[in-house]
């Protein structure tokens, strides 16, 4: 059974840092791209970042580029999101999601999601 | 533009058919996916690749697409289908894109 479990969320002051982690199990982790998606309270889903299977390529939403860093440890089946210079508008539930690519890799969807971890940026 | 636009809210009578739409330029090049999300829960994939259903998703859910518009149709809506629905695709750089979500109410 595929499982994704996020942890590391919490309360942090503006300008602070936090590191989220997502532990994966039930599939060959090193074969899949992994993504982070966030959802502010009462708002919609927003894509944040992705990392390819061997960590050689990363992509970020404009809103977090330069502040967030995605990484992965294929030996530990874990993906991380290092969040620096946090702002109030980063307050959200952060989900990790597995990306399933098909059609020569030109299309993808999120077939498994974690339960999310809440990040609150407030003084 | 890589934005996806959805109607904020839609309602349907129990047992009737409802269509939820999603518009965006990226849909001319890439397939749409659909997720539903209930309060306090993670999203669940209901349609991928424009019109394919994951295992376990009832066949009352179907997807279609034409031009820059993708649609999710629920034929014979049930009370348990009341949820937020999000469309999703990608942009030319590979970044994910989500619609703003549609709140479906089953009357």
CSV table of C-alpha atoms in Angstrom, one decimal:
chain,number,residue,atom,x,y,z
A,1,UNK,CA,0.0,0.0,0.0
A,2,UNK,CA,1.3,3.4,-1.0
A,3,UNK,CA,1.7,5.8,1.9
A,4,UNK,CA,3.0,9.3,2.2
A,5,UNK,CA,3.4,10.8,5.6
A,6,UNK,CA,4.4,14.4,6.1
A,7,UNK,CA,5.8,15.9,9.2
A,8,UNK,CA,7.7,18.9,10.4
A,9,UNK,CA,5.0,21.5,10.3
A,10,UNK,CA,4.4,24.0,13.2
A,11,UNK,CA,4.3,27.6,14.2
A,12,UNK,CA,7.1,29.8,13.1
A,13,UNK,CA,7.7,33.6,13.1
A,14,UNK,CA,7.9,35.7,10.0
A,15,UNK,CA,11.4,35.5,8.5
A,16,UNK,CA,12.0,32.1,10.2
A,17,UNK,CA,12.7,28.7,8.7
A,18,UNK,CA,11.1,25.3,8.8
A,19,UNK,CA,11.9,21.9,7.2
A,20,UNK,CA,9.2,19.6,6.1
A,21,UNK,CA,9.7,16.0,5.4
A,22,UNK,CA,7.6,13.3,3.7
A,23,UNK,CA,8.2,9.7,4.3
A,24,UNK,CA,7.2,7.4,1.5
A,25,UNK,CA,6.5,3.6,1.5
A,26,UNK,CA,4.8,1.0,-0.5
A,27,UNK,CA,6.4,1.8,-3.9
A,28,UNK,CA,9.8,2.2,-5.6
A,29,UNK,CA,10.4,5.7,-4.4
A,30,UNK,CA,13.5,6.3,-6.6
A,31,UNK,CA,11.4,5.9,-9.7
A,32,UNK,CA,9.0,8.7,-9.2
A,33,UNK,CA,9.0,12.5,-9.3
A,34,UNK,CA,7.7,14.0,-6.0
A,35,UNK,CA,5.8,17.3,-5.5
A,36,UNK,CA,4.7,19.6,-2.8
A,37,UNK,CA,1.3,21.2,-3.0
A,38,UNK,CA,-0.1,23.7,-0.4
A,39,UNK,CA,-3.5,24.9,0.7
A,40,UNK,CA,-4.0,28.0,2.7
A,41,UNK,CA,-6.9,27.9,5.2
A,42,UNK,CA,-10.2,28.0,3.3
A,43,UNK,CA,-8.4,28.4,0.0
A,44,UNK,CA,-7.6,26.2,-3.0
A,45,UNK,CA,-4.7,24.0,-3.9
A,46,UNK,CA,-1.5,25.6,-5.1
A,47,UNK,CA,1.4,23.7,-6.6
A,48,UNK,CA,4.7,24.6,-4.9
A,49,UNK,CA,7.6,22.5,-6.1
A,50,UNK,CA,8.8,19.2,-7.7
A,51,UNK,CA,11.9,17.2,-7.8
A,52,UNK,CA,12.8,14.5,-10.3
A,53,UNK,CA,13.6,10.9,-9.5
A,54,UNK,CA,17.4,11.3,-9.1
A,55,UNK,CA,17.3,14.8,-7.6
A,56,UNK,CA,19.1,16.2,-10.6
A,57,UNK,CA,16.3,18.7,-11.5
A,58,UNK,CA,14.0,20.8,-9.4
A,59,UNK,CA,11.3,23.3,-10.2
A,60,UNK,CA,9.5,25.9,-8.1
A,61,UNK,CA,6.5,28.2,-8.1
A,62,UNK,CA,7.4,31.8,-8.6
A,63,UNK,CA,6.0,32.6,-5.1
A,64,UNK,CA,8.6,30.4,-3.3
A,65,UNK,CA,11.5,30.5,-5.7
A,66,UNK,CA,14.7,31.5,-3.9
A,67,UNK,CA,13.2,30.9,-0.5
A,68,UNK,CA,12.2,27.2,-0.6
A,69,UNK,CA,14.5,24.2,-1.5
A,70,UNK,CA,13.2,20.8,-2.4
A,71,UNK,CA,15.5,17.7,-1.9
A,72,UNK,CA,15.2,14.0,-1.6
A,73,UNK,CA,17.0,11.0,-0.1
A,74,UNK,CA,16.3,7.9,-2.1
A,75,UNK,CA,18.1,5.7,0.4
A,76,UNK,CA,15.6,6.8,3.1
A,77,UNK,CA,12.6,7.2,0.8
A,78,UNK,CA,12.1,10.8,1.9
A,79,UNK,CA,11.5,14.1,0.3
A,80,UNK,CA,12.1,17.4,2.0
A,81,UNK,CA,11.0,21.0,1.7
A,82,UNK,CA,13.3,23.5,3.3
A,83,UNK,CA,11.4,26.8,3.8
A,84,UNK,CA,13.3,30.0,4.6
A,85,UNK,CA,12.3,33.6,4.9
A,86,UNK,CA,8.8,32.5,5.7
A,87,UNK,CA,5.9,35.0,5.3
A,88,UNK,CA,2.4,35.1,6.6
A,89,UNK,CA,1.1,34.1,3.2
A,90,UNK,CA,3.0,30.8,3.4
A,91,UNK,CA,0.6,29.7,6.1
A,92,UNK,CA,-1.0,26.6,4.7
A,93,UNK,CA,-1.4,22.8,4.9
A,94,UNK,CA,1.5,21.3,2.9
A,95,UNK,CA,0.9,18.1,1.1
A,96,UNK,CA,3.5,15.9,-0.6
A,97,UNK,CA,2.2,14.1,-3.6
A,98,UNK,CA,3.5,11.4,-6.0
A,99,UNK,CA,3.6,12.5,-9.6
A,100,UNK,CA,2.7,9.8,-12.2
A,101,UNK,CA,4.0,10.7,-15.6
A,102,UNK,CA,2.8,9.3,-18.9
A,103,UNK,CA,2.5,10.1,-22.6
A,104,UNK,CA,6.3,10.4,-23.0
A,105,UNK,CA,6.4,12.3,-19.8
A,106,UNK,CA,4.5,15.3,-21.2
A,107,UNK,CA,1.5,14.8,-18.9
A,108,UNK,CA,1.3,13.9,-15.2
A,109,UNK,CA,-1.1,13.6,-12.4
A,110,UNK,CA,-0.9,13.3,-8.6
A,111,UNK,CA,-2.1,9.8,-7.8
A,112,UNK,CA,-1.2,9.6,-4.1
A,113,UNK,CA,-1.2,12.3,-1.5
A,114,UNK,CA,-0.1,12.5,2.1
A,115,UNK,CA,-2.5,13.8,4.9
A,116,UNK,CA,-0.7,17.1,5.0
A,117,UNK,CA,1.2,19.1,7.7
A,118,UNK,CA,0.1,22.5,8.8
A,119,UNK,CA,2.6,25.4,8.7
A,120,UNK,CA,1.6,28.6,10.5
A,121,UNK,CA,3.7,31.7,10.1
A,122,UNK,CA,2.7,34.3,12.7
A,123,UNK,CA,4.3,36.4,15.4
B,1,UNK,CA,-1.2,32.1,-19.4
B,2,UNK,CA,-1.0,29.0,-17.3
B,3,UNK,CA,-4.1,29.8,-15.1
B,4,UNK,CA,-7.1,27.4,-14.9
B,5,UNK,CA,-10.5,28.9,-14.2
B,6,UNK,CA,-13.4,27.2,-12.5
B,7,UNK,CA,-16.8,28.3,-11.3
B,8,UNK,CA,-16.6,28.8,-7.6
B,9,UNK,CA,-19.8,26.9,-6.8
B,10,UNK,CA,-22.3,24.6,-8.4
B,11,UNK,CA,-25.3,22.8,-7.1
B,12,UNK,CA,-27.2,19.7,-8.3
B,13,UNK,CA,-30.3,17.8,-7.1
B,14,UNK,CA,-29.8,14.4,-5.8
B,15,UNK,CA,-29.7,11.8,-8.6
B,16,UNK,CA,-29.3,14.5,-11.3
B,17,UNK,CA,-26.4,15.2,-13.6
B,18,UNK,CA,-23.9,18.0,-13.1
B,19,UNK,CA,-21.0,19.3,-15.2
B,20,UNK,CA,-18.0,21.2,-13.7
B,21,UNK,CA,-15.8,23.0,-16.1
B,22,UNK,CA,-12.2,24.2,-16.2
B,23,UNK,CA,-10.8,26.6,-18.7
B,24,UNK,CA,-7.2,27.5,-19.5
B,25,UNK,CA,-4.7,27.8,-22.4
B,26,UNK,CA,-2.6,25.0,-21.0
B,27,UNK,CA,-5.5,22.6,-21.7
B,28,UNK,CA,-4.9,23.0,-25.4
B,29,UNK,CA,-1.5,21.2,-24.9
B,30,UNK,CA,-1.9,19.1,-21.8
B,31,UNK,CA,-4.5,16.9,-20.3
B,32,UNK,CA,-6.7,17.8,-17.4
B,33,UNK,CA,-6.9,15.9,-14.1
B,34,UNK,CA,-9.7,16.2,-11.5
B,35,UNK,CA,-9.6,15.7,-7.8
B,36,UNK,CA,-12.2,15.9,-5.1
B,37,UNK,CA,-11.6,17.0,-1.6
B,38,UNK,CA,-13.8,16.9,1.5
B,39,UNK,CA,-13.2,19.1,4.6
B,40,UNK,CA,-10.1,18.1,6.5
B,41,UNK,CA,-9.1,15.5,4.0
B,42,UNK,CA,-6.4,15.2,1.3
B,43,UNK,CA,-7.5,15.5,-2.3
B,44,UNK,CA,-8.4,12.3,-4.2
B,45,UNK,CA,-7.9,11.8,-7.9
B,46,UNK,CA,-11.1,11.1,-9.7
B,47,UNK,CA,-10.2,11.6,-13.4
B,48,UNK,CA,-6.8,11.7,-15.1
B,49,UNK,CA,-5.6,12.1,-18.6
B,50,UNK,CA,-8.8,13.9,-19.6
B,51,UNK,CA,-11.2,11.0,-19.3
B,52,UNK,CA,-9.7,8.1,-17.4
B,53,UNK,CA,-10.9,6.9,-14.0
B,54,UNK,CA,-8.6,5.4,-11.3
B,55,UNK,CA,-9.6,2.1,-9.9
B,56,UNK,CA,-12.2,2.5,-7.1
B,57,UNK,CA,-13.8,5.7,-8.6
B,58,UNK,CA,-17.5,5.1,-9.5
B,59,UNK,CA,-18.4,5.2,-13.2
B,60,UNK,CA,-20.8,8.0,-12.6
B,61,UNK,CA,-17.7,10.2,-12.8
B,62,UNK,CA,-16.5,11.0,-16.4
B,63,UNK,CA,-14.2,13.6,-18.0
B,64,UNK,CA,-14.0,15.2,-21.4
B,65,UNK,CA,-12.2,18.0,-23.1
B,66,UNK,CA,-12.5,20.3,-26.1
B,67,UNK,CA,-10.1,23.1,-27.0
B,68,UNK,CA,-9.2,25.1,-23.8
B,69,UNK,CA,-12.0,23.6,-21.7
B,70,UNK,CA,-12.1,20.4,-19.7
B,71,UNK,CA,-15.2,19.1,-18.0
B,72,UNK,CA,-16.0,16.7,-15.2
B,73,UNK,CA,-19.5,15.2,-15.3
B,74,UNK,CA,-21.2,13.4,-12.5
B,75,UNK,CA,-24.2,11.4,-13.8
B,76,UNK,CA,-26.6,10.6,-11.0
B,77,UNK,CA,-25.0,12.7,-8.2
B,78,UNK,CA,-25.0,11.2,-4.8
B,79,UNK,CA,-24.9,12.9,-1.4
B,80,UNK,CA,-21.3,11.7,-0.9
B,81,UNK,CA,-20.2,13.5,-4.0
B,82,UNK,CA,-20.6,16.9,-2.1
B,83,UNK,CA,-17.1,18.2,-2.0
B,84,UNK,CA,-14.7,20.7,-3.5
B,85,UNK,CA,-13.5,19.7,-7.0
B,86,UNK,CA,-10.2,20.9,-8.5
B,87,UNK,CA,-8.9,20.6,-12.0
B,88,UNK,CA,-5.1,20.4,-12.6
B,89,UNK,CA,-2.7,20.4,-15.4
B,90,UNK,CA,0.8,21.6,-16.1
B,91,UNK,CA,2.4,24.5,-17.9
B,92,UNK,CA,5.1,24.5,-20.5
B,93,UNK,CA,7.9,24.4,-18.0
B,94,UNK,CA,6.5,21.4,-16.1
B,95,UNK,CA,5.1,23.4,-13.2
B,96,UNK,CA,1.8,22.1,-11.8
B,97,UNK,CA,-1.3,24.3,-12.2
B,98,UNK,CA,-4.6,24.0,-10.3
B,99,UNK,CA,-7.9,25.7,-10.9
B,100,UNK,CA,-9.4,27.7,-8.0
B,101,UNK,CA,-11.8,24.9,-7.2
B,102,UNK,CA,-15.6,24.4,-7.4
B,103,UNK,CA,-17.7,23.7,-4.4
B,104,UNK,CA,-20.4,21.2,-5.3
B,105,UNK,CA,-23.5,21.1,-3.3
B,106,UNK,CA,-25.9,18.1,-3.6
B,107,UNK,CA,-29.5,19.3,-2.8
